[in-house]
Each structure stands twice: as structure tokens, then as C-alpha cells.
Coordinates of C-alpha atoms in Angstrom, one line a residue:
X1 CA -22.0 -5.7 -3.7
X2 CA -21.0 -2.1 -3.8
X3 CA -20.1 0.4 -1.7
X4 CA -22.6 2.9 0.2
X5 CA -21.9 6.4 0.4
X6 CA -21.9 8.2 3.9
X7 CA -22.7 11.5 2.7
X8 CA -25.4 10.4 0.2
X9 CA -27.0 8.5 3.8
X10 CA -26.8 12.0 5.0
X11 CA -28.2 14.4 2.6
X12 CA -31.3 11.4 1.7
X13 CA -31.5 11.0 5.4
X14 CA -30.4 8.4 7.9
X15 CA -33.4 7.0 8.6
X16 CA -33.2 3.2 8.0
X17 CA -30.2 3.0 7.8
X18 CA -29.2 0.7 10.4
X19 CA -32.0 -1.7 9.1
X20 CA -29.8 -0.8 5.6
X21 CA -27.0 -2.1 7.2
X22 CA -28.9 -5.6 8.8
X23 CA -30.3 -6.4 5.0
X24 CA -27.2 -6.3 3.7
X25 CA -25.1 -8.5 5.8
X26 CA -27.5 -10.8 6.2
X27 CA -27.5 -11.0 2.2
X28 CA -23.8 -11.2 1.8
X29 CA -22.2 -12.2 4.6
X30 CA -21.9 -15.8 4.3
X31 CA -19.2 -15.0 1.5
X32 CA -17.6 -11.9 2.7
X33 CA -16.8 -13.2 6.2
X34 CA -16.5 -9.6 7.6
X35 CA -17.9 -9.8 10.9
X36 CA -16.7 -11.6 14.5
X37 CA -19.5 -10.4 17.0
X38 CA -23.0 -8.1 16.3
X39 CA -24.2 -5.6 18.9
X40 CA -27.8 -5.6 20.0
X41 CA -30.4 -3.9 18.1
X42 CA -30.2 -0.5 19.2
X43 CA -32.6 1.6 21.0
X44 CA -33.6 4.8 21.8
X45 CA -33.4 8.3 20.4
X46 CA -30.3 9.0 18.0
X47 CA -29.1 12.6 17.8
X48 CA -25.3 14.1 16.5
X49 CA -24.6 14.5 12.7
X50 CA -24.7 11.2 12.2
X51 CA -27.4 10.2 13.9
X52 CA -27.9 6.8 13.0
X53 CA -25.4 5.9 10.6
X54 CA -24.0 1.8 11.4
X55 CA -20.3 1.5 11.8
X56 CA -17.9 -1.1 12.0
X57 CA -15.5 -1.7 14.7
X58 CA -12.1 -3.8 14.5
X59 CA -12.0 -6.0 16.6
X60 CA -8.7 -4.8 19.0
X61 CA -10.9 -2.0 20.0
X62 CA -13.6 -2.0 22.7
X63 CA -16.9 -1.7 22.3
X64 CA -19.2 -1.9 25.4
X65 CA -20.7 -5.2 26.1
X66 CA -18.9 -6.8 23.6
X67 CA -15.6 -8.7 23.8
X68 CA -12.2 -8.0 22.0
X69 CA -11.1 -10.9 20.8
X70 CA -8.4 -9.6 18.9
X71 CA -8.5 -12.2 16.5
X72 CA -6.4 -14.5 18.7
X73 CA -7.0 -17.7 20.2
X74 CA -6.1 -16.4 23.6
X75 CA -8.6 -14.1 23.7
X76 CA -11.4 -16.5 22.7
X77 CA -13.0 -16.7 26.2
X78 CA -13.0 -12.8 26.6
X79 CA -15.2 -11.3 28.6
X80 CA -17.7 -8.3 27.1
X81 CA -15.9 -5.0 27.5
X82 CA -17.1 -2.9 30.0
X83 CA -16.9 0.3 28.5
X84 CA -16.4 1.6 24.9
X85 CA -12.7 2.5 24.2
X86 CA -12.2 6.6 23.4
X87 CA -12.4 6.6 19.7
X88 CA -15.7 4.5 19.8
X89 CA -17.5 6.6 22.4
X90 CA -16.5 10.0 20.1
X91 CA -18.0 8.3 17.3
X92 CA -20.9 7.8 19.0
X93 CA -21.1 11.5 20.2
X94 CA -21.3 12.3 16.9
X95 CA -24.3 10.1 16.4
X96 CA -23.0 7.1 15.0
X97 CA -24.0 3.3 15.9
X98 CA -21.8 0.6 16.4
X99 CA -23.4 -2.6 15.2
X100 CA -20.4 -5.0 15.5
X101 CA -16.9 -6.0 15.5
X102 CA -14.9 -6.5 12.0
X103 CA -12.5 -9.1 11.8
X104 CA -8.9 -8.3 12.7
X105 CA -5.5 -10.4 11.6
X106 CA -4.5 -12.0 15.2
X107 CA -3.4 -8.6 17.2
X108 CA -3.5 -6.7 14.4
X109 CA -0.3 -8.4 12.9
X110 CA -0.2 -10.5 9.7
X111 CA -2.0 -13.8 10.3
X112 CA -5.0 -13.9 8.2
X113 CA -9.0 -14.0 8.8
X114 CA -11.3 -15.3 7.1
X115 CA -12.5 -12.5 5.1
X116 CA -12.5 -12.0 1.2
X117 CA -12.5 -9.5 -0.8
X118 CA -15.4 -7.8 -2.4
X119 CA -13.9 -6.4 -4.8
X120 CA -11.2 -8.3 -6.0
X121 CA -12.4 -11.9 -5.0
X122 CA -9.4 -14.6 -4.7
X123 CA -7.1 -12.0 -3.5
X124 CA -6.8 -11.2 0.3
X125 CA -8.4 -7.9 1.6
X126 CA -5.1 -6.8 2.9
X127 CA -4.5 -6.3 6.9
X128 CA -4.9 -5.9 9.8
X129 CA -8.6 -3.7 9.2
X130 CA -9.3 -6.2 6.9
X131 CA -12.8 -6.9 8.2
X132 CA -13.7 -3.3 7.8
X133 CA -12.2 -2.7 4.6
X134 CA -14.6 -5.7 3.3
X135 CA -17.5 -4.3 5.1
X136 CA -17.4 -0.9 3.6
X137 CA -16.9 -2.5 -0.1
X138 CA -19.5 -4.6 0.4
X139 CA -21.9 -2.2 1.6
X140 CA -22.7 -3.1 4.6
X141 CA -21.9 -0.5 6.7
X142 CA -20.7 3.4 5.3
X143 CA -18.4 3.3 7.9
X144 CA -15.8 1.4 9.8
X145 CA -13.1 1.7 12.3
X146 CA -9.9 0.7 11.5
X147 CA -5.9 0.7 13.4
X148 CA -2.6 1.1 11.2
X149 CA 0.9 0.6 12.8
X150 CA 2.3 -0.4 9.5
X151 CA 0.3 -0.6 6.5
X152 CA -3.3 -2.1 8.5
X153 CA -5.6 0.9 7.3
X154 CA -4.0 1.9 3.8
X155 CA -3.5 -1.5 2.5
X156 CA -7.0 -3.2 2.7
X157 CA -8.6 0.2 2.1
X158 CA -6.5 -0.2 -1.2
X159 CA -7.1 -3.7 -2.0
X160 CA -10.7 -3.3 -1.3
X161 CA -11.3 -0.3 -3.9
X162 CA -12.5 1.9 -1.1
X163 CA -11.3 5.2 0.8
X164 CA -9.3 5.6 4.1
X165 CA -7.7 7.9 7.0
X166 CA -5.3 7.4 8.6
X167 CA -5.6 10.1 11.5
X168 CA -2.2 11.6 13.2
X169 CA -1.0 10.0 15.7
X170 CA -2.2 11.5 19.0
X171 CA -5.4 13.3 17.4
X172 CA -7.6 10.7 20.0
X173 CA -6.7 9.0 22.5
X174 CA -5.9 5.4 22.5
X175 CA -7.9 4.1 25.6
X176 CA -9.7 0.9 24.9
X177 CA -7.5 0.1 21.9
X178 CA -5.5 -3.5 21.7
X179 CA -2.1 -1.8 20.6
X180 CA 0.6 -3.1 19.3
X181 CA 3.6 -0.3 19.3
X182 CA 2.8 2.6 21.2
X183 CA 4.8 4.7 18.8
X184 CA 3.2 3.9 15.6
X185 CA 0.0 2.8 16.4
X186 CA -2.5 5.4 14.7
X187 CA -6.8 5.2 14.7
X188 CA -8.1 5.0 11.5
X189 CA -11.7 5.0 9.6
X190 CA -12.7 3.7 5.9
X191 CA -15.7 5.0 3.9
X192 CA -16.5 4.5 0.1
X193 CA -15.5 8.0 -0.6
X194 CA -12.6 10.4 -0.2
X195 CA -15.5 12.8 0.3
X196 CA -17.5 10.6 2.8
X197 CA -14.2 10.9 5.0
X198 CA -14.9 14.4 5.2
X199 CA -18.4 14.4 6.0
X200 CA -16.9 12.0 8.8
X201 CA -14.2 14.1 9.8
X202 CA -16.6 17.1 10.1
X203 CA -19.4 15.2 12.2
X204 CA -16.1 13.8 14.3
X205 CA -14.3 16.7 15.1
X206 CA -17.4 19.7 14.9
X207 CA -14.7 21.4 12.4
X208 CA -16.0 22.7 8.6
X209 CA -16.4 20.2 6.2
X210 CA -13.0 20.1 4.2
X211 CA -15.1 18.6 1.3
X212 CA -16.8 22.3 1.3
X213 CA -13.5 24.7 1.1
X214 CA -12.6 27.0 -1.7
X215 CA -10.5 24.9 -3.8
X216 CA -7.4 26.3 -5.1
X217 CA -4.6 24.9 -6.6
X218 CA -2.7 22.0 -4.7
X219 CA 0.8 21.7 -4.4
X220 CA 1.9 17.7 -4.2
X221 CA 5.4 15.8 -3.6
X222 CA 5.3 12.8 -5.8
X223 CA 7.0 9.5 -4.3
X224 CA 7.9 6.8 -6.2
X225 CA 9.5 5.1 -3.1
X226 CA 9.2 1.5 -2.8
X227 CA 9.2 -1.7 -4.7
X228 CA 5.9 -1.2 -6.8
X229 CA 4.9 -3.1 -9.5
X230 CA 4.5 -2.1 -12.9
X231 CA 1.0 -1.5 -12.9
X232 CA 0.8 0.6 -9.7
X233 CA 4.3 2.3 -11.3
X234 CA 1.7 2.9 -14.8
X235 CA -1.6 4.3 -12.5
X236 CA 0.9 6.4 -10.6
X237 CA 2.8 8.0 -13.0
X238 CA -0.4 8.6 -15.1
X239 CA -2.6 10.2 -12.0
X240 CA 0.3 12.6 -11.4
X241 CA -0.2 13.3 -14.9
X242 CA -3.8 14.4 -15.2
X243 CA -3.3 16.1 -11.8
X244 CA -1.2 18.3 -13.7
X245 CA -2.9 18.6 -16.9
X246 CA -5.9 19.7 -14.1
X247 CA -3.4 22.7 -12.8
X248 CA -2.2 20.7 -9.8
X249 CA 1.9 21.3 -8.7
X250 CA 3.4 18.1 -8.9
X251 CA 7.1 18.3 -8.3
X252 CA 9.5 15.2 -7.3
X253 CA 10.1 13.9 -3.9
X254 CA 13.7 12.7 -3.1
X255 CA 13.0 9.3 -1.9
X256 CA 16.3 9.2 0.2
X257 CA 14.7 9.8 3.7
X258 CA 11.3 8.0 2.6
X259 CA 13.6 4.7 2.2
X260 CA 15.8 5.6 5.6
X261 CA 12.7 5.6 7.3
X262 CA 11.1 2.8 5.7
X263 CA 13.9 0.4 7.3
X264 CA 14.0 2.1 10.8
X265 CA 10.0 1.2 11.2
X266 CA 10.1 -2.5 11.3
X267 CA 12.7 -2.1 14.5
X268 CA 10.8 0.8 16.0
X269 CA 7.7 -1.9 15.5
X270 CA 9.6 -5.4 16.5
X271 CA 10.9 -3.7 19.9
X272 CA 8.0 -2.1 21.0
X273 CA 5.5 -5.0 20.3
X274 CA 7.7 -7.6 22.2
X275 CA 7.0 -5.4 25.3
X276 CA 3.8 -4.3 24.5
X277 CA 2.5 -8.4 23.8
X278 CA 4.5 -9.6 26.3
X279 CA 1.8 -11.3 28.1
X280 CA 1.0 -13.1 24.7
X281 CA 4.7 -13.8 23.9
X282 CA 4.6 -16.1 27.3
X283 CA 2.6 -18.7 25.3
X284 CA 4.3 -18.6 21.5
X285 CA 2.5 -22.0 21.1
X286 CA -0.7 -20.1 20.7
X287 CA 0.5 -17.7 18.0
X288 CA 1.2 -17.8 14.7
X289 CA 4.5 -18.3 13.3
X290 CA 4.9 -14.3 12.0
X291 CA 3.8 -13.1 15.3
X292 CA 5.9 -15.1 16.9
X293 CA 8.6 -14.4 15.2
X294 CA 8.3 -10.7 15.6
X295 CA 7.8 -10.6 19.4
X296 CA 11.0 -13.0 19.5
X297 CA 13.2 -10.7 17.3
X298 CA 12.2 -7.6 19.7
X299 CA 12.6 -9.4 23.1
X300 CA 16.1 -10.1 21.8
X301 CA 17.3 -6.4 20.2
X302 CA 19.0 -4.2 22.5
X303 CA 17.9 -1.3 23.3
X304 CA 20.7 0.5 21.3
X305 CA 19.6 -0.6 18.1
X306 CA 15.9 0.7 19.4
X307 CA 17.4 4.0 20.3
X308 CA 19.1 4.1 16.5
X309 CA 16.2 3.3 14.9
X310 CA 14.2 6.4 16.7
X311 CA 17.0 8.8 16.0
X312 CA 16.8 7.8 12.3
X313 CA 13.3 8.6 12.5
X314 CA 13.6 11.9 13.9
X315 CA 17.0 12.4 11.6
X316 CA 14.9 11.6 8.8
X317 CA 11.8 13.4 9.8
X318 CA 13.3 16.5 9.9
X319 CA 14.3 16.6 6.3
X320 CA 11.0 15.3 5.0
X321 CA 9.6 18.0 7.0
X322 CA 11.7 20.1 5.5
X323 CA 11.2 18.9 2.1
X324 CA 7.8 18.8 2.1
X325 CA 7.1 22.1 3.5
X326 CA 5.0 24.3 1.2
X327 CA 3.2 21.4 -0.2
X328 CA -0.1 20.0 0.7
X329 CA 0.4 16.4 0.4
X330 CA 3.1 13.9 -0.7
X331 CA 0.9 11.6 -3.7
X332 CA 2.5 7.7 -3.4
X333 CA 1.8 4.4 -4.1
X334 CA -0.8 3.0 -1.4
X335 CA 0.6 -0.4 -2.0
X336 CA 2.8 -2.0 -4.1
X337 CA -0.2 -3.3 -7.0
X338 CA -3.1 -4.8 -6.8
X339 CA -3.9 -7.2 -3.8
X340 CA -2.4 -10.5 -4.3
X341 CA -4.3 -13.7 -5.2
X342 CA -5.2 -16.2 -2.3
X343 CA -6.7 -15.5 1.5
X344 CA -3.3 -17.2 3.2
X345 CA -1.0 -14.0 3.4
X346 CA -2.2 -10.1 3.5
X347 CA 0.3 -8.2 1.4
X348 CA 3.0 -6.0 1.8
X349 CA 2.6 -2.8 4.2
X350 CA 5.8 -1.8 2.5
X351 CA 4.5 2.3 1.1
X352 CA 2.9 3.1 4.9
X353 CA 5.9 2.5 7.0
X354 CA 7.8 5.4 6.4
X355 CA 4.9 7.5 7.0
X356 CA 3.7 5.5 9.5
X357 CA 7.2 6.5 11.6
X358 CA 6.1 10.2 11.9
X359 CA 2.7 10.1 12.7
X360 CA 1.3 11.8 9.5
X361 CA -2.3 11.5 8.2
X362 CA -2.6 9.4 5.2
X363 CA -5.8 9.9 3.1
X364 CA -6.5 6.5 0.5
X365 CA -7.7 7.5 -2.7
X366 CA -9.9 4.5 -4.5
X367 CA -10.8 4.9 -8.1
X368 CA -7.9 3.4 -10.0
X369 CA -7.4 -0.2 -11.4
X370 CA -4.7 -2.4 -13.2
X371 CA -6.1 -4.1 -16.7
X372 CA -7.4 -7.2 -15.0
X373 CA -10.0 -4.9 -13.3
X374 CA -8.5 -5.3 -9.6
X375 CA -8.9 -1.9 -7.3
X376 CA -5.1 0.3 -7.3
X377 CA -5.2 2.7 -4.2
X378 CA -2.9 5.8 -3.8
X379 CA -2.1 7.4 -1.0
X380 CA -1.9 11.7 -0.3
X381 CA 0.3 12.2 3.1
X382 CA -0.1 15.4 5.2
X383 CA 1.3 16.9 7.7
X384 CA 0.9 15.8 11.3
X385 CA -2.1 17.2 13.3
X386 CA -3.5 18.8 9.8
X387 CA -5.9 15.7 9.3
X388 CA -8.8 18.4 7.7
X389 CA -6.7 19.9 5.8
X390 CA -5.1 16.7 3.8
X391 CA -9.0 15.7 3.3
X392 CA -9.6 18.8 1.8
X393 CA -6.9 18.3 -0.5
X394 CA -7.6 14.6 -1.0
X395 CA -11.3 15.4 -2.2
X396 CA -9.6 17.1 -4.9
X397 CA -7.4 15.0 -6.0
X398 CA -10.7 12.1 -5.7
X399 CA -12.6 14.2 -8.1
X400 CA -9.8 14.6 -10.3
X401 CA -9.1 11.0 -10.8
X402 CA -12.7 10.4 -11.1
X403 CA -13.7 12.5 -13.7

């Protein structure tokens, strides 16, 4: 099982490719475990720039004549949706083909599913996109759909040795979409590459390849923020090193505002998905214990402590606006090491949240590992609404790494 690379599909041609995608999870399936529901064979002519390519969809977003199950046993019965959600029916403007729905933790939260990990089997994918994080590093599909309100995109993308985005919050709209906090709930995609993002990105949003610009040379903020462990300390340290030793800027980010922001997220998160779930919070005998729990902790906060959490986030956003003006990208850990061993838990979203409070595009950068062979991810943060631009910078920094 390896990966399959979106813009190699392209440039060979995308014909075949959906029966590509069929041989493939047919083949590995039965021990990946990436997959709730499979669309109909598709029919008819398939035009846009990626005409033809399969993708993945989690499974909290809609998908016409498919249900959203949400990987919840309350939504076991649901009914087929009657209409793709927003980001799905762009996707298939620019020519792409859903052929299923990926497995999601239970509303996109922290209970488990049953997938494993390609590339790190007996360690957990990471959640809540953990289905397409497996499909993409399996090779079954070249690309998948993904949600982050924490760490959901970054952290399987990570664990699974494979690329992400993260898009700013507010670049699509969120119709169709199974949310969880309105305020931090972001679309996101995964791909093998840092470059096959961009060939995404381009056929997406009809804007110019960022894989194709002039390069010249980056400017990036590193952060050590967070509670990383020695090997993703070692793999981040030394990428900032050969960036430099490549003629990249790599200054130091004060991690002060990252860490202020890093606590005000689980708050801004707890409050609004009490409100948001409410329905589901009426029956807590059909949740997990973790989802529970949050959905209880926000139904009882007050509303001042929501309303200090969001001015620390705009506090603190100003400064790291501030700070990281000039610079292209902040270059962080994407999670705190490898992906841990066992399928019961999904790992710690710890690196996103900050990042995740502002809205900012993240790009994952695969390529690293630890000594035991297990996939390290970092993580390049842009600025918000500049989602081309951070790929741009991201390719660089992929070929970098990789050479």
C-alpha cells in the first residue's frame, strides 16, 4: 500500500482511474477499514480539471443519495442526503468523483473508528478525518475530504505519512457539513503530496497553480510550541536546519500567544458544541464517554467564560498577526511524535489548536520519520484567506525536505 499521486493521475491522464480506485479497495480494504458507505458506479461524461479523479468524503459531510451517519449510533437509520453539501458539489465542478464516505470519529470528536493505519500499522490514524487520511495512504483514492475544528485534518494526515490543507475558515461555505463549533470548524482535503494539494487547489479554485510560481526565498517563523516529544523535537529542529542551509529565513517564533491561544480553544470548542449537538446531548446514553463529557462541560460554562475565551483569541491574534507579518509561513510540529500505538484513542490535537482559533490555513508536510520508521508530519501555517499562497510556499519546503 502506498500512496497515489494526484498530479501524476493528471499529467498520465485520468482515465481509469476510478476503476484505479475500485481495484484498490477492494484489495485492501478488509484491513484498512477506511470506508462507511460506496456511491454508485458513476455515469456519464466527466469534464473540469479533474475529470475523473475518485475522492473520499468524511462522513459528517453530505453527499447526495448517500447518508451521513456521522459515525454515531444515532444516526445509524439516516436517510440518503438529498443534496450534496457546498464543498462536495465544488469538488465536483471541478471534475472530481465522489465514490464514498470515509470513516469519521462519532461527530467528528474523539471516539474511535475502526480504521488502521497504513503506514504505521498498530498505531491509530489520528482523528476525526481518520478514514480519509487512511484512504489516501493506502492508495485508494488521490484524494479525500476531510473537517478540522481541533487537530481532525493535521493529525491523521500526520500519522498517516501523507499531505494536508487545512483551508481558512470561511473560504467555502459550510452547507451540508455535520459541524461541531461554528467558529473553528474549517473544510479540509488530504493528497499524497504537498504538490498534489496544489494541483487540487488550482482545479478547486480556477487560480494558478502555486506548485508552478517563481520560487524565491521563503521567510518562516519557527514554533516549538507544545509538548512534543523528543523525536518530533529532533525532525524539527533538523528540518529548520536544512531549510536554512537551502537559503530559507528561519527566525524564532515567541511561543507566548501560540500557548494563550492554545488554552482558549478547547473553551471556544466545549461551548459552542454543547449548543451546536444539542439535539445529540438530549440522549448522552448514546454517546461516548469523551463526547459526552464535552457537551456537558459546555452546556454548564457561562457565557462569560465563552466571551473571555474569544477575546483571548482576538487579543492573542493580533500579536501573532503582528509577529508573523513579513513571513510566509509559521514551520511547527504537526503533532506531538509519531502516532501512538493501539486503535482505542486518536492522539493529541494539541499543535492545531492555536491555529485552529484564527482560522489560518495549515499545509501538512509528510516526508519525515522517527528511527522506528513511523511517518513525523510538520505543519507550515499561513495567513488567513492566503490558502495559494502557503501551498506555494509549502511545495518548497516539500521538496526541500525531500531531497
Amino acid at each position: 500500500m502506498s500512496p497515489w499521486s494526484l498530479r501524476d493521475t493528471l499529467a498520465a491522464g485520468t482515465h481509469g482511474a476510478l476503476g484505479r480506485a475500485r481495484d484498490a479497495i477492494t484489495a485492501t480494504e478488509p484491513d484498512v477499514r477506511a470506508w462507511v458507505e460506496f456511491a454508485p458506479e458513476p455515469t456519464g461524461p466527466r469534464s473540469g480539471p479533474l475529470g475523473g479523479v475518485p475522492l473520499g468524503v468524511k462522513d459528517i459531510v453530505d453527499v447526495a443519495g448517500l447518508p451521513t451517519r456521522c459515525g454515531s449510533v444515532l444516526r445509524a437509520g439516516a436517510a440518503p442526503a438529498v443534496a450534496d453539501a457546498a464543498i462536495v458539489a465544488a469538488w465536483r465542478r471541478a471534475g472530481a468523483v465522489p465514490v464514498g464516505k470515509t470513516v469519521t470519529t462519532e461527530f467528528a470528536y474523539f471516539s474511535p473508528g475502526p480504521t488502521a493505519n497504513p503506514a504505521a500499522p498498530g498505531h491509530t490514524p489520528g482523528g476525526s478525518s481518520s478514514g480519509s487520511a487512511a484512504a489516501v495512504a493506502a492508495g485508494h483514492v488521490p484524494l479525500a475530504l476531510g473537517s478540522q475544528t481541533a487537530g481532525s485534518v493535521t493529525r491523521p494526515a500526520a500519522y498517516c505519512g501523507v499531505a494536508a490543507l487545512v483551508m481558512s475558515r470561511g473560504r467555502f461555505p459550510v452547507d451540508g457539513v455535520t459541524g461541531l463549533a461554528p467558529s473553528l470548524d474549517s473544510h479540509g482535503v488530504l493528497a499524497a503530496r504537498v504538490d498534489d494539494l496544489a494541483a487540487a487547489w488550482a482545479a478547486l479554485t480556477g487560480e494558478p497553480d502555486p506548485a508552478g510560481r517563481t520560487p524565491r526565498t521563503p521567510r518562516l517563523l519557527l514554533c516549538t510550541a507544545g509538548p512534543l516529544e523528543p523525536p518530533m523535537r529532533a525532525a524539527l529542529a533538523g528540518a529548520a536546519e536544512r531549510l536554512r542551509a537551502a537559503g530559507t529565513v528561519v527566525d524564532l517564533l515567541d511561543a507566548a500567544d501560540v500557548d494563550a491561544l492554545t488554552a482558549a480553544h478547547p473553551v471556544v470548542m466545549a461551548y459552542e458544541a454543547a449548543r451546536e449537538r444539542a439535539v445529540e446531548l438530549a440522549h448522552p446514553g448514546s454517546l461516548s464517554v469523551p463526547l459526552a463529557e464535552l457537551l456537558h462541560r459546555g452546556a454548564a460554562m457561562p457565557e462569560t467564560e465563552y466571551r473571555a475565551a474569544l477575546g483571548r483569541v482576538a487579543r492573542h491574534g493580533e500579536a501573532l498577526a503582528a509577529a508573523t507579518h513579513g513571513y510566509d509561513a509559521v514551520l511547527a510540529a504537526a503533532a506531538p511524535g509519531p502516532a501512538p500505538r493501539g486503535l482505542d484513542a486518536t492522539g493529541d490535537p494539541v499543535c492545531s489548536r492555536a491555529w485552529q482559533a484564527l482560522g489560518r490555513p495549515a499545509v501538512t508536510v509528510p516526508g519525515l520519520r522517527d528511527d522506528a520508521g513511523l511517518p513525523l508530519g510538520l505543519q507550515l501555517v499561513g495567513h488567513a484567506g492566503h490558502d495559494g499562497d502557503l501551498l506555494a510556499t509549502g511545495c518548497g519546503v516539500e521538496q526541500v525536505l525531500r531531497a
